[in-house]
PDB file of C-alpha atoms and ligand atoms in Angstrom:
ATOM      1  CA  MET A1473      16.363 -13.327  29.520  1.00 92.00           C
ATOM      2  CA  ALA A1474      13.171 -14.967  30.905  1.00 95.00           C
ATOM      3  CA  VAL A1475       9.666 -14.225  29.620  1.00 93.00           C
ATOM      4  CA  SER A1476       6.124 -13.891  30.609  1.00 94.00           C
ATOM      5  CA  GLY A1477       4.670 -18.157  28.927  1.00 94.00           C
ATOM      6  CA  ARG A1478       0.781 -15.881  28.633  1.00 95.00           C
ATOM      7  CA  GLY A1479       1.478 -13.468  25.606  1.00 90.00           C
ATOM      8  CA  PRO A1480       0.698 -11.804  23.380  1.00 96.00           C
ATOM      9  CA  TYR A1481       2.882 -14.123  21.217  1.00 98.00           C
ATOM     10  CA  ASP A1482       6.056 -12.094  19.416  1.00 97.00           C
ATOM     11  CA  PRO A1483       5.819 -12.850  15.413  1.00 98.00           C
ATOM     12  CA  GLN A1484       9.462 -11.742  15.664  1.00 98.00           C
ATOM     13  CA  ASN A1485      10.312 -14.750  18.228  1.00 98.00           C
ATOM     14  CA  ILE A1486      13.432 -16.857  17.033  1.00 98.00           C
ATOM     15  CA  PHE A1487      11.673 -20.173  16.908  1.00 98.00           C
ATOM     16  CA  ALA A1488       9.030 -17.694  14.477  1.00 98.00           C
ATOM     17  CA  LYS A1489      12.082 -16.500  12.329  1.00 98.00           C
ATOM     18  CA  ILE A1490      12.854 -19.937  11.710  1.00 98.00           C
ATOM     19  CA  LEU A1491       9.576 -21.183  10.826  1.00 98.00           C
ATOM     20  CA  ARG A1492       9.556 -18.955   8.512  1.00 98.00           C
ATOM     21  CA  GLY A1493      13.267 -19.588   7.009  1.00 98.00           C
ATOM     22  CA  GLU A1494      14.461 -16.241   8.075  1.00 98.00           C
ATOM     23  CA  ILE A1495      17.216 -17.649  10.225  1.00 98.00           C
ATOM     24  CA  PRO A1496      18.786 -21.613   9.756  1.00 98.00           C
ATOM     25  CA  CYS A1497      18.428 -24.480  12.134  1.00 98.00           C
ATOM     26  CA  ARG A1498      19.797 -27.816  12.157  1.00 98.00           C
ATOM     27  CA  LYS A1499      16.303 -30.108  11.331  1.00 98.00           C
ATOM     28  CA  ILE A1500      15.991 -32.853  11.878  1.00 98.00           C
ATOM     29  CA  TYR A1501      12.407 -34.097  11.311  1.00 98.00           C
ATOM     30  CA  GLU A1502       8.719 -31.985  10.996  1.00 98.00           C
ATOM     31  CA  ASN A1503       5.886 -32.803  10.088  1.00 98.00           C
ATOM     32  CA  ASP A1504       2.086 -30.854   9.682  1.00 98.00           C
ATOM     33  CA  HIS A1505       1.839 -29.349  12.699  1.00 98.00           C
ATOM     34  CA  ALA A1506       6.446 -30.028  14.061  1.00 98.00           C
ATOM     35  CA  LEU A1507       9.081 -29.021  13.673  1.00 98.00           C
ATOM     36  CA  ALA A1508      12.302 -30.044  15.790  1.00 99.00           C
ATOM     37  CA  PHE A1509      15.656 -28.600  15.364  1.00 99.00           C
ATOM     38  CA  HIS A1510      18.693 -28.899  17.363  1.00 98.00           C
ATOM     39  CA  ASP A1511      19.827 -26.546  20.286  1.00 99.00           C
ATOM     40  CA  ILE A1512      22.555 -23.818  18.880  1.00 98.00           C
ATOM     41  CA  ALA A1513      23.536 -24.292  23.113  1.00 98.00           C
ATOM     42  CA  PRO A1514      23.469 -27.585  23.696  1.00 98.00           C
ATOM     43  CA  LYS A1515      23.139 -28.366  27.199  1.00 97.00           C
ATOM     44  CA  ALA A1516      22.761 -33.270  26.628  1.00 98.00           C
ATOM     45  CA  PRO A1517      25.095 -34.512  24.132  1.00 98.00           C
ATOM     46  CA  VAL A1518      21.705 -34.806  22.432  1.00 98.00           C
ATOM     47  CA  HIS A1519      19.775 -31.725  22.919  1.00 98.00           C
ATOM     48  CA  VAL A1520      17.048 -31.174  20.557  1.00 98.00           C
ATOM     49  CA  LEU A1521      13.808 -28.568  20.588  1.00 99.00           C
ATOM     50  CA  ILE A1522      10.789 -29.733  19.380  1.00 99.00           C
ATOM     51  CA  ILE A1523       8.200 -26.970  18.341  1.00 99.00           C
ATOM     52  CA  PRO A1524       5.037 -26.280  17.401  1.00 98.00           C
ATOM     53  CA  LYS A1525       4.156 -24.536  13.395  1.00 98.00           C
ATOM     54  CA  GLY A1526       1.748 -22.289  14.680  1.00 98.00           C
ATOM     55  CA  ALA A1527       1.679 -19.036  16.756  1.00 98.00           C
ATOM     56  CA  TYR A1528       1.896 -20.533  20.384  1.00 98.00           C
ATOM     57  CA  VAL A1529       3.771 -18.844  23.405  1.00 98.00           C
ATOM     58  CA  SER A1530       4.629 -21.467  25.772  1.00 98.00           C
ATOM     59  CA  PHE A1531       2.755 -24.668  27.171  1.00 98.00           C
ATOM     60  CA  ALA A1532      -0.275 -22.835  28.643  1.00 97.00           C
ATOM     61  CA  ASP A1533      -1.176 -21.189  25.153  1.00 98.00           C
ATOM     62  CA  PHE A1534      -0.712 -24.163  23.697  1.00 98.00           C
ATOM     63  CA  SER A1535      -2.782 -26.964  24.851  1.00 98.00           C
ATOM     64  CA  SER A1536      -5.215 -24.866  25.916  1.00 97.00           C
ATOM     65  CA  THR A1537      -5.817 -22.664  22.158  1.00 97.00           C
ATOM     66  CA  ALA A1538      -4.115 -25.200  19.758  1.00 98.00           C
ATOM     67  CA  SER A1539      -6.650 -27.843  17.836  1.00 98.00           C
ATOM     68  CA  ASP A1540      -6.727 -31.485  18.620  1.00 98.00           C
ATOM     69  CA  ALA A1541      -5.289 -32.304  15.137  1.00 98.00           C
ATOM     70  CA  GLU A1542      -2.178 -30.064  15.729  1.00 98.00           C
ATOM     71  CA  ILE A1543      -1.301 -31.176  20.079  1.00 98.00           C
ATOM     72  CA  ALA A1544      -2.023 -34.581  18.074  1.00 98.00           C
ATOM     73  CA  GLY A1545       0.711 -34.238  15.384  1.00 98.00           C
ATOM     74  CA  PHE A1546       3.063 -32.153  17.394  1.00 98.00           C
ATOM     75  CA  THR A1547       2.663 -34.945  20.633  1.00 98.00           C
ATOM     76  CA  ARG A1548       3.687 -37.904  17.694  1.00 98.00           C
ATOM     77  CA  ALA A1549       6.836 -35.368  16.177  1.00 98.00           C
ATOM     78  CA  VAL A1550       8.303 -35.806  20.197  1.00 98.00           C
ATOM     79  CA  GLY A1551       8.040 -38.709  19.679  1.00 98.00           C
ATOM     80  CA  GLN A1552       9.150 -39.517  16.384  1.00 98.00           C
ATOM     81  CA  VAL A1553      12.414 -37.754  17.231  1.00 98.00           C
ATOM     82  CA  ALA A1554      13.395 -39.871  20.049  1.00 98.00           C
ATOM     83  CA  SER A1555      12.787 -42.979  18.348  1.00 98.00           C
ATOM     84  CA  LEU A1556      14.268 -41.626  15.297  1.00 98.00           C
ATOM     85  CA  LEU A1557      17.639 -40.541  17.621  1.00 98.00           C
ATOM     86  CA  GLY A1558      17.464 -44.028  18.911  1.00 98.00           C
ATOM     87  CA  LEU A1559      17.170 -42.401  21.993  1.00 98.00           C
ATOM     88  CA  GLU A1560      13.992 -44.962  23.361  1.00 97.00           C
ATOM     89  CA  ASP A1561      16.800 -48.266  24.864  1.00 98.00           C
ATOM     90  CA  ALA A1562      18.591 -45.604  26.379  1.00 98.00           C
ATOM     91  CA  GLY A1563      15.945 -43.237  28.308  1.00 98.00           C
ATOM     92  CA  TYR A1564      15.758 -39.034  27.582  1.00 98.00           C
ATOM     93  CA  ARG A1565      14.331 -36.157  28.968  1.00 98.00           C
ATOM     94  CA  LEU A1566      11.557 -34.193  27.977  1.00 98.00           C
ATOM     95  CA  LEU A1567      10.921 -30.571  29.333  1.00 98.00           C
ATOM     96  CA  SER A1568       8.971 -27.531  28.730  1.00 98.00           C
ATOM     97  CA  ASN A1569      10.033 -23.795  30.298  1.00 98.00           C
ATOM     98  CA  MET A1570       6.376 -22.134  30.734  1.00 97.00           C
ATOM     99  CA  GLY A1571       7.333 -18.287  32.006  1.00 97.00           C
ATOM    100  CA  MET A1572       9.459 -16.303  34.406  1.00 97.00           C
ATOM    101  CA  ALA A1573       9.761 -19.121  37.947  1.00 96.00           C
ATOM    102  CA  ALA A1574      11.115 -21.652  34.857  1.00 96.00           C
ATOM    103  CA  GLY A1575      13.068 -19.386  33.409  1.00 96.00           C
ATOM    104  CA  GLN A1576      11.390 -19.248  29.305  1.00 98.00           C
ATOM    105  CA  GLU A1577      13.363 -18.204  27.268  1.00 98.00           C
ATOM    106  CA  VAL A1578      12.330 -17.793  23.658  1.00 98.00           C
ATOM    107  CA  PRO A1579       8.554 -17.216  23.941  1.00 98.00           C
ATOM    108  CA  HIS A1580       7.630 -19.726  21.165  1.00 98.00           C
ATOM    109  CA  PHE A1581       6.119 -23.185  23.021  1.00 98.00           C
ATOM    110  CA  HIS A1582       9.111 -25.261  22.417  1.00 98.00           C
ATOM    111  CA  ILE A1583       9.774 -29.269  24.586  1.00 98.00           C
ATOM    112  CA  HIS A1584      13.166 -29.677  24.675  1.00 98.00           C
ATOM    113  CA  LEU A1585      14.314 -33.239  24.052  1.00 98.00           C
ATOM    114  CA  PHE A1586      17.895 -34.696  26.218  1.00 98.00           C
ATOM    115  CA  GLY A1587      19.587 -37.813  26.094  1.00 98.00           C
ATOM    116  CA  GLY A1588      22.429 -39.374  25.003  1.00 98.00           C
ATOM    117  CA  ALA A1589      24.546 -39.788  28.611  1.00 97.00           C
ATOM    118  CA  ALA A1590      23.285 -40.267  31.590  1.00 97.00           C
ATOM    119  CA  LEU A1591      21.173 -36.800  32.830  1.00 97.00           C
ATOM    120  CA  GLY A1592      21.472 -36.778  36.181  1.00 94.00           C
ATOM    121  CA  PRO A1593      18.989 -34.923  39.143  1.00 93.00           C
ATOM    122  CA  MET A1594      15.742 -33.890  37.471  1.00 91.00           C
ATOM    123  CA  LEU A1595      16.366 -30.173  38.883  1.00 90.00           C
ATOM    124  CA  HIS A1596      18.918 -28.057  40.007  1.00 81.00           C
ATOM    125  CA  ARG A1597      19.100 -28.447  43.632  1.00 77.00           C
ATOM    126  CA  HIS A1598      18.775 -24.873  45.401  1.00 73.00           C
TER     127      HIS A1598
HETATM  128  P1  5GP B1146      13.815 -21.659  27.097  1.00 96.59           P
HETATM  129  O1  5GP B1146      14.889 -21.264  27.949  1.00 96.59           O
HETATM  130  O2  5GP B1146      12.993 -21.090  26.635  1.00 96.59           O
HETATM  131  O3  5GP B1146      12.915 -23.659  27.359  1.00 96.59           O
HETATM  132  O4  5GP B1146      14.877 -22.106  26.121  1.00 96.59           O
HETATM  133  C1  5GP B1146      15.223 -21.493  24.283  1.00 96.59           C
HETATM  134  C2  5GP B1146      16.375 -22.526  24.076  1.00 96.59           C
HETATM  135  O5  5GP B1146      16.724 -22.119  22.427  1.00 96.59           O
HETATM  136  C3  5GP B1146      17.591 -22.602  24.828  1.00 96.59           C
HETATM  137  O6  5GP B1146      18.171 -24.058  25.365  1.00 96.59           O
HETATM  138  C4  5GP B1146      18.742 -21.929  23.632  1.00 96.59           C
HETATM  139  O7  5GP B1146      19.919 -22.331  24.050  1.00 96.59           O
HETATM  140  C5  5GP B1146      18.125 -22.505  22.367  1.00 96.59           C
HETATM  141  N1  5GP B1146      17.473 -21.177  21.004  1.00 96.59           N
HETATM  142  C6  5GP B1146      18.553 -19.815  21.493  1.00 96.59           C
HETATM  143  N2  5GP B1146      18.518 -19.180  20.279  1.00 96.59           N
HETATM  144  C7  5GP B1146      18.321 -20.367  19.253  1.00 96.59           C
HETATM  145  C8  5GP B1146      18.559 -19.724  17.785  1.00 96.59           C
HETATM  146  O8  5GP B1146      18.829 -19.432  17.129  1.00 96.59           O
HETATM  147  N3  5GP B1146      18.360 -21.459  17.468  1.00 96.59           N
HETATM  148  C9  5GP B1146      18.315 -22.824  17.835  1.00 96.59           C
HETATM  149  N4  5GP B1146      18.684 -24.510  17.380  1.00 96.59           N
HETATM  150  N5  5GP B1146      18.353 -22.752  19.169  1.00 96.59           N
HETATM  151  C10 5GP B1146      18.071 -21.583  19.676  1.00 96.59           C
END
């Protein structure tokens, strides 16, 4: 079910539980400010989620309230993951759903990284 991207932050969301080690994930990469792991229901041959370690509901929250160090650490993590997965030559897609219209389901900011195939049109056409 889609959620508001505006909070308040719910510490019981599934990615908060992953960050606390309460439920497992298939980890790919981690730095001081970010964790990257495989999506549980992949929508492309490569489908990775990169999340900040801090408690941010959405891109709107993260971009306006995270520290410069968190934003830098998180952004570099996204690039590192793409590089580690060998996707730079073929290319890849980044996507972040913010709030109801985008269909955000998990209220902890995350970027989806898709790759491993030609990804088709950018958006579903209505
Ligand atoms: P959203 O719709 O919020 O942008 O994306 C949430 C993503 O989280 C979905 O692609 C969904 O498959 C993924 N997801 C939901 N629960 C889990 C989980 O427990 N583990 C992992 N690894 N991914 C999850």
